[in-house]
Coordinates of C-alpha atoms and ligand atoms in Angstrom, one line a residue:
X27 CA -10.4 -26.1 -25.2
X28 CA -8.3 -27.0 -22.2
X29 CA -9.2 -25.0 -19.5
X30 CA -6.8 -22.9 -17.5
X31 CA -4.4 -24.0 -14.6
X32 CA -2.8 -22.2 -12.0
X33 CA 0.9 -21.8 -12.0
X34 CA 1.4 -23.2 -8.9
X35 CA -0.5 -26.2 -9.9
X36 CA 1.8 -26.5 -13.1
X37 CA 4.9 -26.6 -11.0
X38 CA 3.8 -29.0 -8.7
X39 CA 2.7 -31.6 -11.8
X40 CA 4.0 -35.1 -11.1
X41 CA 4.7 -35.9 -14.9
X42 CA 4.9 -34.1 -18.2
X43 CA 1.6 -32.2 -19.9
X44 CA 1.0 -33.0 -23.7
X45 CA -1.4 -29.5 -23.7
X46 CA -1.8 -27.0 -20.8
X47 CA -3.4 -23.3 -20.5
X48 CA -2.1 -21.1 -18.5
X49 CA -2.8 -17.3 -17.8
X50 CA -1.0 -14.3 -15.5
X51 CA 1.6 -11.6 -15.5
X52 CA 5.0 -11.4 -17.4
X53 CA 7.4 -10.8 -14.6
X54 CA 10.7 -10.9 -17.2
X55 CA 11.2 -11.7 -20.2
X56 CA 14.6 -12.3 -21.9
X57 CA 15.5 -13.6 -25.3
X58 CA 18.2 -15.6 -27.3
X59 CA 18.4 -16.2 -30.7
X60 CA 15.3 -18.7 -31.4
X61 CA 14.0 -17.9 -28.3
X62 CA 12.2 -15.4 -26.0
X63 CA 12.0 -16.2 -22.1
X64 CA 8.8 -15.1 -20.2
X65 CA 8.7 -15.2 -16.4
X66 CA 5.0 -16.1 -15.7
X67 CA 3.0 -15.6 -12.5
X68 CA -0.7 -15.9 -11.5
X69 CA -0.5 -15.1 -7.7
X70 CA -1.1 -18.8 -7.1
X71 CA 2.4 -18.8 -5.9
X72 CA 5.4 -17.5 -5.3
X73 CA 7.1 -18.5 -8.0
X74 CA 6.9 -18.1 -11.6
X75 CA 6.4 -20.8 -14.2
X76 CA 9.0 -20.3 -17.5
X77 CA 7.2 -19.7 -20.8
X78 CA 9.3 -20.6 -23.6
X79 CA 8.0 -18.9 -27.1
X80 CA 10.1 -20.1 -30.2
X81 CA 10.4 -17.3 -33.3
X82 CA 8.0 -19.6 -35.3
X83 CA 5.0 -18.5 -33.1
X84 CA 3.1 -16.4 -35.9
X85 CA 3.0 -13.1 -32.9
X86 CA 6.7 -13.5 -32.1
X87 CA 7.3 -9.8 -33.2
X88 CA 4.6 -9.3 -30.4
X89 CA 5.9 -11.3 -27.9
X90 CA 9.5 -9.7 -28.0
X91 CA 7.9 -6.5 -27.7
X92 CA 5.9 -7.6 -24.2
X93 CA 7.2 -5.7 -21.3
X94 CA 7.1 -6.4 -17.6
X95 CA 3.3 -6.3 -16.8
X96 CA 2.1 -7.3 -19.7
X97 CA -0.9 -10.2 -19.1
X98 CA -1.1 -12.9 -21.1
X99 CA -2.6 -16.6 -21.8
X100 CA -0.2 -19.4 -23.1
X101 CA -1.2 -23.0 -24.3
X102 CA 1.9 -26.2 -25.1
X103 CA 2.9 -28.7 -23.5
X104 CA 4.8 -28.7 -19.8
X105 CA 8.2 -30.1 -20.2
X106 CA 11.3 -31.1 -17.4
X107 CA 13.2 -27.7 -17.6
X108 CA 16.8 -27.9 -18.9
X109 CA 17.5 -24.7 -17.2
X110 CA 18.1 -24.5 -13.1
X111 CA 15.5 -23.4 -10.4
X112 CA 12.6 -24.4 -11.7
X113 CA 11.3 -28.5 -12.5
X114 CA 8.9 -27.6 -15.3
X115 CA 8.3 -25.4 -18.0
X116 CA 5.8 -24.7 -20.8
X117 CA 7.0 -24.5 -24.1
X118 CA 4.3 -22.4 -25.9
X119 CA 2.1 -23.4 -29.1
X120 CA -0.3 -20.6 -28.9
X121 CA 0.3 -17.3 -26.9
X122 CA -2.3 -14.4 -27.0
X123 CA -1.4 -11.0 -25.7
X124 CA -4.5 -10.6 -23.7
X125 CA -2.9 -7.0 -21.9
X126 CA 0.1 -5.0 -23.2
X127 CA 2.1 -3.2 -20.5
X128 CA 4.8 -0.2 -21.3
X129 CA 7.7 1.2 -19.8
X130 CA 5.7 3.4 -17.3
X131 CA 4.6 0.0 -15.3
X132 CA 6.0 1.1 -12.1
X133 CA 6.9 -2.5 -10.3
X134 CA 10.0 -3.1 -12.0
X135 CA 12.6 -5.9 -11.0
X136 CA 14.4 -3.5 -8.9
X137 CA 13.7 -3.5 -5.4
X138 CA 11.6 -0.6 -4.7
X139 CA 10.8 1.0 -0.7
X140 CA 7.8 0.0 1.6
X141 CA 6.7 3.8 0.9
X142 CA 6.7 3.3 -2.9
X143 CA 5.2 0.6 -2.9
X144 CA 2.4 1.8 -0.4
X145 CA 1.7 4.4 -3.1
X146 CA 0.8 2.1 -5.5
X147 CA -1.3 -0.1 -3.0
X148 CA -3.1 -1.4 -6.4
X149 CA -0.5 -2.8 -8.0
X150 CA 1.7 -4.3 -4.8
X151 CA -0.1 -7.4 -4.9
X152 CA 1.9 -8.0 -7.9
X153 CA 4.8 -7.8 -6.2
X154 CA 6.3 -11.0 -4.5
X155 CA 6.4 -9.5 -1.3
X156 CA 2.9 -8.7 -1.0
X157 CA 2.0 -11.7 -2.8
X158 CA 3.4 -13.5 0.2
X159 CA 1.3 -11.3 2.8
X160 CA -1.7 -11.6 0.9
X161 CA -1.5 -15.4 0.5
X162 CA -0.8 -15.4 4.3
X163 CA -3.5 -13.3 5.5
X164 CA -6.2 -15.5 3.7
X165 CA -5.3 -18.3 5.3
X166 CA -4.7 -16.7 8.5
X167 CA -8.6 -15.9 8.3
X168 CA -9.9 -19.0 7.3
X169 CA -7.3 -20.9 10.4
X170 CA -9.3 -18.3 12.7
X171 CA -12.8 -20.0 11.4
X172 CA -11.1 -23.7 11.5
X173 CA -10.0 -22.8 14.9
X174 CA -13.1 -21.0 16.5
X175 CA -15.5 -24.1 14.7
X176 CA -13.6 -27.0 15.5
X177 CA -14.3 -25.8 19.2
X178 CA -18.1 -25.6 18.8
X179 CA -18.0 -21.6 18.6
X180 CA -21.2 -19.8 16.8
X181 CA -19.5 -16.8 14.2
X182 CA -21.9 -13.9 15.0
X183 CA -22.0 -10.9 12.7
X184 CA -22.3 -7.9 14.6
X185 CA -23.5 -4.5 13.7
X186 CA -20.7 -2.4 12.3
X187 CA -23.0 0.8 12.7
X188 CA -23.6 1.1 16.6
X189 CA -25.0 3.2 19.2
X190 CA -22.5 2.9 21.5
X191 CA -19.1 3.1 22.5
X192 CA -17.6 0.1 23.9
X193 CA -13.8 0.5 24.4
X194 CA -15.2 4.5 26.1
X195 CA -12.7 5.9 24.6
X196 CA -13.8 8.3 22.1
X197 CA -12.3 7.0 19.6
X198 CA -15.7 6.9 17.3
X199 CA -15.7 7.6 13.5
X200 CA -19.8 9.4 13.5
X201 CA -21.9 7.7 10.8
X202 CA -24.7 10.4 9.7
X203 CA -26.7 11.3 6.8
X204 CA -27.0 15.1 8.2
X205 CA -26.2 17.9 5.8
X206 CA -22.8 19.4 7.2
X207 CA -23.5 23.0 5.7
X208 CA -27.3 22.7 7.6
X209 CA -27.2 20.7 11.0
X210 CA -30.3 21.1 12.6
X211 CA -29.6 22.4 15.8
X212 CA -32.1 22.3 18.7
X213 CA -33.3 24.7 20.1
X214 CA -31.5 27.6 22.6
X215 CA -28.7 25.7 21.3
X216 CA -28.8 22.7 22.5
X217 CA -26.3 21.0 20.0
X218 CA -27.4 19.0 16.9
X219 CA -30.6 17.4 17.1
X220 CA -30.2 13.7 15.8
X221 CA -33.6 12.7 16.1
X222 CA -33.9 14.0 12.3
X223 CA -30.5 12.0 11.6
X224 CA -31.3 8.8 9.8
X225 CA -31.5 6.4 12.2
X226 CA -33.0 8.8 14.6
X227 CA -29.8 8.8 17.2
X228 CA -26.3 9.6 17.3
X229 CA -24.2 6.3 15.6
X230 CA -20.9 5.7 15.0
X231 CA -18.7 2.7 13.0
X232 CA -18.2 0.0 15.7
X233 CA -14.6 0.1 17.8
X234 CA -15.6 -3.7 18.7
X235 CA -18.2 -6.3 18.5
X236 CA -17.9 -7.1 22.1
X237 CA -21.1 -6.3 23.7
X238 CA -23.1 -7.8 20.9
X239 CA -21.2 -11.1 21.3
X240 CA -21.7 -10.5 25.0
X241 CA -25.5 -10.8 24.3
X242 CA -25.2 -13.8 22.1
X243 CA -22.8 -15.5 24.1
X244 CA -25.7 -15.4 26.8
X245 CA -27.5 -17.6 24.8
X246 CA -25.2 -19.8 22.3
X247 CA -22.9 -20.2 25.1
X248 CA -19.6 -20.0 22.5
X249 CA -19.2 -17.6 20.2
X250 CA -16.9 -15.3 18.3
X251 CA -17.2 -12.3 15.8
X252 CA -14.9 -11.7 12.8
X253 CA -14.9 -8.6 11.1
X254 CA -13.8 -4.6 10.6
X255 CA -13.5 -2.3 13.3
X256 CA -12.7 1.1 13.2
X257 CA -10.9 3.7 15.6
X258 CA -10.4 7.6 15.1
X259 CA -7.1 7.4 17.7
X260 CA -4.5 9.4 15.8
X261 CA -1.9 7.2 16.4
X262 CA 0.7 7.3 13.1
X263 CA 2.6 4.1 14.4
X264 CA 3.6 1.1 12.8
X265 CA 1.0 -0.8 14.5
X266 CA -2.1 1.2 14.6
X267 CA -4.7 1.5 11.8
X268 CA -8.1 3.3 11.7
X269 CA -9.8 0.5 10.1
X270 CA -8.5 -3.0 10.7
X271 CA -10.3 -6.5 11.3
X272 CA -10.9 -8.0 14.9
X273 CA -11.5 -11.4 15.9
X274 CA -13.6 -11.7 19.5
X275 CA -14.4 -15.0 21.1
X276 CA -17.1 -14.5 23.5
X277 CA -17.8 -17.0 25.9
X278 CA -20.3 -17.8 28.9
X279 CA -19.9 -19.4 31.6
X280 CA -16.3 -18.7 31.5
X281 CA -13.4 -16.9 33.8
X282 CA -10.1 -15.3 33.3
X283 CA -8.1 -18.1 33.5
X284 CA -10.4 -19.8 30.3
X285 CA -10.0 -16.5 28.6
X286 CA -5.8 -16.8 28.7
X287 CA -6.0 -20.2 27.7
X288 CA -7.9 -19.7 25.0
X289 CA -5.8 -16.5 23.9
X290 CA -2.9 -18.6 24.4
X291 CA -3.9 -21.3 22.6
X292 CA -5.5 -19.7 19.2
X293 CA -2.6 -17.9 18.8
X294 CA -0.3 -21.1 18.9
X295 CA -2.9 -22.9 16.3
X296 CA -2.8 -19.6 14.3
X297 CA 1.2 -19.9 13.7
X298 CA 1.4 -23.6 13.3
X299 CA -1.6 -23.2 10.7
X300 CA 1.0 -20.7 9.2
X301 CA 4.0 -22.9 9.2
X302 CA 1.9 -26.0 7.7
X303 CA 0.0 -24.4 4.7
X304 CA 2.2 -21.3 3.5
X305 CA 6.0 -22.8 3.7
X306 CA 7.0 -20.9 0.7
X307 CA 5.9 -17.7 1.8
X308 CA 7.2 -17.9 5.3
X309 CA 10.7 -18.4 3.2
X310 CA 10.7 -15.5 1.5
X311 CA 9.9 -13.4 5.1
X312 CA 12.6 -15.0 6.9
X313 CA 15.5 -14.3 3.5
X314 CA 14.0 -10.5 2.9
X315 CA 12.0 -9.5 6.0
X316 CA 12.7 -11.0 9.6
X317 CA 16.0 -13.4 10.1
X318 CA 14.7 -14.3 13.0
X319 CA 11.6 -15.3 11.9
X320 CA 11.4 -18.9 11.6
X321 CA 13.0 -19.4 14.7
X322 CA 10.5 -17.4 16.8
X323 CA 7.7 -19.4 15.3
X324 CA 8.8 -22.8 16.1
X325 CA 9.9 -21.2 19.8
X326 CA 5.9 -19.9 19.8
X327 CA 4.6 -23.2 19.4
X328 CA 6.9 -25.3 21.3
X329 CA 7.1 -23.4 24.5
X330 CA 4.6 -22.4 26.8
X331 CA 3.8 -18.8 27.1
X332 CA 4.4 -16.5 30.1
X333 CA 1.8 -14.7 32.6
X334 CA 2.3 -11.9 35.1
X335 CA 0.1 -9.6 36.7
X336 CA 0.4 -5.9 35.7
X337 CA 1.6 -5.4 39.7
X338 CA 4.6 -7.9 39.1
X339 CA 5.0 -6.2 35.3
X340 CA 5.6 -3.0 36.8
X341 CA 7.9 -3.8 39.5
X342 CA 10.3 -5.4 37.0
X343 CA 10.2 -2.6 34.4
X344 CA 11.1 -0.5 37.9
X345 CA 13.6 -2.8 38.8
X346 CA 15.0 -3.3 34.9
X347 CA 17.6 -0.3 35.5
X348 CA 16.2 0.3 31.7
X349 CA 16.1 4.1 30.4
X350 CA 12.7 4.7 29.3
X351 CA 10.8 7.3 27.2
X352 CA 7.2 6.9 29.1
X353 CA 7.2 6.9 32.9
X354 CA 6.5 3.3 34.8
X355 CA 4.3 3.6 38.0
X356 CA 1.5 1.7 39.0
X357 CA -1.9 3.2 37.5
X358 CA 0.0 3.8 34.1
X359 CA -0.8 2.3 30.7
X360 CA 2.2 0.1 30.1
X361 CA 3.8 1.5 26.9
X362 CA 4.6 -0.9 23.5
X363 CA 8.2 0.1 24.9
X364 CA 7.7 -1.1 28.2
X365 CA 5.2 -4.1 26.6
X366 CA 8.7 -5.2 24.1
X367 CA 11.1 -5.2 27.3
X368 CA 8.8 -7.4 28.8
X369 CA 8.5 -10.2 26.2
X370 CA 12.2 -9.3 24.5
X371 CA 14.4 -8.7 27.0
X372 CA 13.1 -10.0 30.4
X373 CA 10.5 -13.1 29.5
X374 CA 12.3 -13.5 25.6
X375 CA 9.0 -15.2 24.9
X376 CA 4.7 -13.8 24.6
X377 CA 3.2 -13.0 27.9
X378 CA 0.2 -12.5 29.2
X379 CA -0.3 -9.7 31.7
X380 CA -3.4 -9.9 33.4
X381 CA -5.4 -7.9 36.5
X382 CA -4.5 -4.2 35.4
X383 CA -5.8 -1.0 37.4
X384 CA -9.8 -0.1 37.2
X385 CA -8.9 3.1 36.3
X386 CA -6.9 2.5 33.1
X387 CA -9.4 -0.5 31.7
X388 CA -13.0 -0.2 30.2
X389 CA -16.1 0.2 32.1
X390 CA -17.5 -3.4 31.1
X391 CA -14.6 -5.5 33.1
X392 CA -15.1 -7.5 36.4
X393 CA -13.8 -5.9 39.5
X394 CA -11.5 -8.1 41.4
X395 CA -12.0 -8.0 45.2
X396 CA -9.2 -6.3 46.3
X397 CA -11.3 -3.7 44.7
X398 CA -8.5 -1.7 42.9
X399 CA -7.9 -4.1 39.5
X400 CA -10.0 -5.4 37.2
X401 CA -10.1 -8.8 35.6
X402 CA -8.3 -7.4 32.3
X403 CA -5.7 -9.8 30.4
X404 CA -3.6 -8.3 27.7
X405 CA -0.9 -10.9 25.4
X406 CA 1.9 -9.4 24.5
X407 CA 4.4 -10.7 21.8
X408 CA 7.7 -9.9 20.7
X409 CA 8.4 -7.4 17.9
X410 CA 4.8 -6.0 18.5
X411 CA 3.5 -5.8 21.8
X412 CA -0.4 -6.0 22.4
X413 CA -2.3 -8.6 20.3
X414 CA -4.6 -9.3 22.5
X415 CA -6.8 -7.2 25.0
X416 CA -9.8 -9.5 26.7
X417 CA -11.2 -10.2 30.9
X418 CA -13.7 -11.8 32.4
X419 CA -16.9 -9.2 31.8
X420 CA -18.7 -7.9 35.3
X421 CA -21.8 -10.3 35.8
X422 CA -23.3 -8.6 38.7
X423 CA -26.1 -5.9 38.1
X424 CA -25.1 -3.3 40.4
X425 CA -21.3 -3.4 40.1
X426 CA -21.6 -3.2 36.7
X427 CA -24.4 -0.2 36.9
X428 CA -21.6 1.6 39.6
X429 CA -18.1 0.6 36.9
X430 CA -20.7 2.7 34.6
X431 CA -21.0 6.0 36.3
X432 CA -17.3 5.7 37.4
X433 CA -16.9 6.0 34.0
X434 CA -19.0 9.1 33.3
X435 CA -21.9 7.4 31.4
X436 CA -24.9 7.2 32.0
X437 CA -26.5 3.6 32.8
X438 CA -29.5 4.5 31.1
X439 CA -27.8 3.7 27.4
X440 CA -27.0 1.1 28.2
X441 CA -30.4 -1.0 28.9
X442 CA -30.0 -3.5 26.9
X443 CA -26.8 -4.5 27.5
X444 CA -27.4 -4.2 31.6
X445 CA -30.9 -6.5 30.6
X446 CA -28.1 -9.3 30.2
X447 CA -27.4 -8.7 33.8
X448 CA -30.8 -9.3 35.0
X449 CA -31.8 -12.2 33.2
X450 CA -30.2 -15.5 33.7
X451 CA -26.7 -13.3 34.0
X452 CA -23.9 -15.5 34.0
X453 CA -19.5 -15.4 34.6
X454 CA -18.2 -14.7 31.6
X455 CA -15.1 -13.5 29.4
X456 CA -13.3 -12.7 25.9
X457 CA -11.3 -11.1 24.6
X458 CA -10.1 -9.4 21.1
X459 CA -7.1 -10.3 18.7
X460 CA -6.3 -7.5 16.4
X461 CA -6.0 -9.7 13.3
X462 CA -3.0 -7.7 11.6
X463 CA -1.5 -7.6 14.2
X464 CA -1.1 -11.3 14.2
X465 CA -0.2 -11.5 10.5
X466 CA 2.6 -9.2 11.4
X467 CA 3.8 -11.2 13.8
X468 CA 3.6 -14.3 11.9
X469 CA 5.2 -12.7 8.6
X470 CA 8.0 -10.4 10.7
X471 CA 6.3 -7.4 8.3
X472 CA 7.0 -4.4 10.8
X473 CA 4.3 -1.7 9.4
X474 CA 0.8 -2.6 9.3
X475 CA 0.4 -0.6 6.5
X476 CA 2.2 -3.7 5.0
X477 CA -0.6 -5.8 5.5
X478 CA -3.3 -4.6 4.8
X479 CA -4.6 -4.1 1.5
X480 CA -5.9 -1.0 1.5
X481 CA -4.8 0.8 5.2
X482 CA -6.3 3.8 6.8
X483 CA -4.5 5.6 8.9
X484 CA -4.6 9.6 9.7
X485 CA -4.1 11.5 6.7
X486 CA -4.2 9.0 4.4
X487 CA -7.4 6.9 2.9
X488 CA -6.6 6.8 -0.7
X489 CA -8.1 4.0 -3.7
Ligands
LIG15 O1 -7.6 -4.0 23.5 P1 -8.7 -3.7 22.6 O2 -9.1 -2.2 22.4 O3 -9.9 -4.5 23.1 C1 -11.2 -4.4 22.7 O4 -11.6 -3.8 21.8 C2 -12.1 -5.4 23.4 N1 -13.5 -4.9 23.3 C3 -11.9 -6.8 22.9 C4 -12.7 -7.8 23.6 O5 -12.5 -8.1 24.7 N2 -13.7 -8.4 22.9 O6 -8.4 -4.2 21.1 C5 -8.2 -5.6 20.9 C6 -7.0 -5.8 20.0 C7 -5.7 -5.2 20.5 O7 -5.1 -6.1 21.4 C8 -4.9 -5.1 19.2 O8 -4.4 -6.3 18.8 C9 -6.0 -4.7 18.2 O9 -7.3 -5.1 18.7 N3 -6.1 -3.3 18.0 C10 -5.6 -2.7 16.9 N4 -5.0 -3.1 15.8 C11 -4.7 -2.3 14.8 N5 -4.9 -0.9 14.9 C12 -5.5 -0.4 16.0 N6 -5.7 0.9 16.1 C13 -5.9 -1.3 17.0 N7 -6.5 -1.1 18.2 C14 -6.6 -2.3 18.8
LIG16 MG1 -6.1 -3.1 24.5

């Protein structure tokens, strides 16, 4: 028995195949006299590799009968195709049904809407759109390992159940094992009492691995986590999801400026990882998705990136004459509105904005000396926005105790993480990339809902 190959390594053969087995989807089929025609694709590829069945085959009653779909298993030899398009095809000697399809199979050759097609998240995949993301997004993931261990970087698995709440932002999906209908409630109502929850405390499904990378990072120097990350903000935009996958480089003995140049510089080995190993994808985004897209790209890696401080950032969204919908002053979040007019319109390449207001950033980020900004560093891309939030973390003991209370918590839940403060504390910095946010930007997909498999977002958590 010859064992299977993928299409994509049939197309790419450098000679003729006396016997070959291959396996996957009928994306067409057609028929002439003698003949049928089946379009075949495994996923290995974009494109499909021609099946040719003659009327001798002894199920060719079947075979004309197979609909889009349908999965099947062919064996012959791999022959220079006569027809145009395509270099090779398999003339069949054996072909086994191995799954009918029907009529009701609902990705037919038709183009169908991003919001059909996010209804039937299970069967997208099988789409060539989507086969294009998903091909892309693997490899995006594995060019985040190549590029974090090729720098000496430790990948640290984090807790995705926590205790705390790093970003402070309330944003925390509650993980408990408490009977809804029955909370115990403490007494003369004091609220639910979660020492008879499982784990004996309040927990929640991590927003970031940042603190526990911060304690590793005090001890393996480089390091980064990888992994999901999960927000209850109700924000139904096209780039916010409840449940997507952060990357976060930690590193010690590190400032702000290291922390840019590291943003800056995974996300330039993250697109030209993009452009070197999935070509063919990347072709169908730029005919059917983003025009623009290839262009952008090689502008990404060729040109050095922008910075600004959020000071300078709002005087030229002041200055821009530019009718916005959210107000610009200083001590305001900048808007994705205001973030696009800064990298499309006025800088018309990323940027990094760094040294934003105390009072708009996270408790755990240095405090300059001016006394009024904090160490923060946000990249910003066109089309999207925000990929990246990081700064250099507060090092000193007391500031960092005082940042706390600012923020209305209370020092005292945070021991462990002060502990890294009194021991051997050290400068340092990191920062997060929002990994779909990357793969839209390096696909031109708009909607993250597009690239994730499976997306989250309020209202919506079907399969
Ligand atoms: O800016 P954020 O909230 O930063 C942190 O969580 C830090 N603790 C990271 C760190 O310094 N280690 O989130 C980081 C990135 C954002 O820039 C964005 O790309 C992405 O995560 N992100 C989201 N992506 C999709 N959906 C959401 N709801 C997101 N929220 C943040
Ligand atoms: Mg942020």
């Amino acid at each position: 028995m010859v064992s299977a190959t993928s299409v994509k390594d049939a197309l790419q053969s450098v000679a003729p195949v006396a016997a070959l087995e291959v396996q996957g989807w009928v994306r067409t089929r057609r028929d002439s006299k003698d003949f049928s025609f089946l379009e075949l694709n495994d996923g290995s590829s974009l494109r499909n590799l021609q099946i040719i069945a003659k009327n001798t085959l002894p199920n060719y009653t079947a075979i004309q009968r197979l609909t889009t779909g349908a999965s099947i298993r062919a064996r012959g030899a791999l022959v220079a195709s006569q027809g145009k398009g395509q270099s090779w095809e398999l003339v069949a000697e054996d072909l086994q049904i191995v799954g009918a399809s029907d009529d009701s199979y609902p990705l037919q050759k038709k183009g169908h809407s991003a919001e059909f097609l996010r209804e039937i998240a299970h069967l997208r995949p099988r789409s060539n759109l989507f086969g294009c993301v998903f091909r892309v997004r693997s490899r995006l993931a594995f060019a985040v390992h190549q590029f974090f261990q090729e720098r000496g970087f430790v990948y640290v698995h984090t807790p995705i159940i926590t205790g705390s709440d790093c970003e402070g932002a309330g944003e925390l999906f509650r993980v408990t094992t408490l009977d809804p209908n029955t909370p115990l409630r403490l007494p003369n109502d004091g609220g639910i009492d979660y020492t008879q929850d499982f784990f004996a405390r309040p927990t929640y499904l991590t927003v970031s691995g940042q603190l526990e990378a911060e304690a590793f990072a005090c001890a393996l120097s480089k390091v980064y986590t990888f992994g999901p990350t999960f927000r209850a903000e109700n924000s139904n935009t096209s780039r916010h999801a409840n449940e997507f996958w952060m990357i976060e480089p930690e590193m010690a003995f590190c400032d702000l400026q290291g922390d840019m140049d590291l943003a800056e510089e995974m996300v330039k080995y993250l697109v030209r990882a993009i452009r070197e190993h999935c070509g063919e994808d990347l072709g169908l985004f730029a005919k059917f998705v983003d025009k623009d897209l290839l262009a952008r790209l090689e502008f990404v890696v060729e040109r050095p990136f922008q910075r600004t401080s959020y000071e300078e950032a709002i005087q030229l969204l002041l200055a821009s004459g530019e009718k916005f919908e959210f107000p610009v002053d200083y001590g305001l979040n900048l808007q994705s509105e205001h973030e696009r007019w800064l990298t499309e319109k006025h800088f018309k390449c990323p940027v990094t904005v760094f040294n934003y207001p105390k009072e708009i950033k996270p408790f755990y980020m240095r405090l300059n000396d001016d006394d009024r900004t904090v160490t923060a560093m946000d990249l910003l891309v066109p089309g999207i926005g925000e990929i990246v939030g990081g700064s250099q973390r507060e090092e000193r003991l007391e500031v960092l105790e005082e940042n706390i209370r600012r923020h209305k918590m209370d020092p005292a839940d945070y021991k462990w993480y002060l502990d890294l403060r009194r021991y051997g504390s050290v400068p340092h910095a990191g920062f997060g990339l929002g990994f779909e946010r990357m793969l839209m930007f390096v696909t031109g997909v708009a909607n993250i809902r597009d690239v994730i498999p499976f997306a989250r977002t309020p209202g919506s958590a079907e399969f």
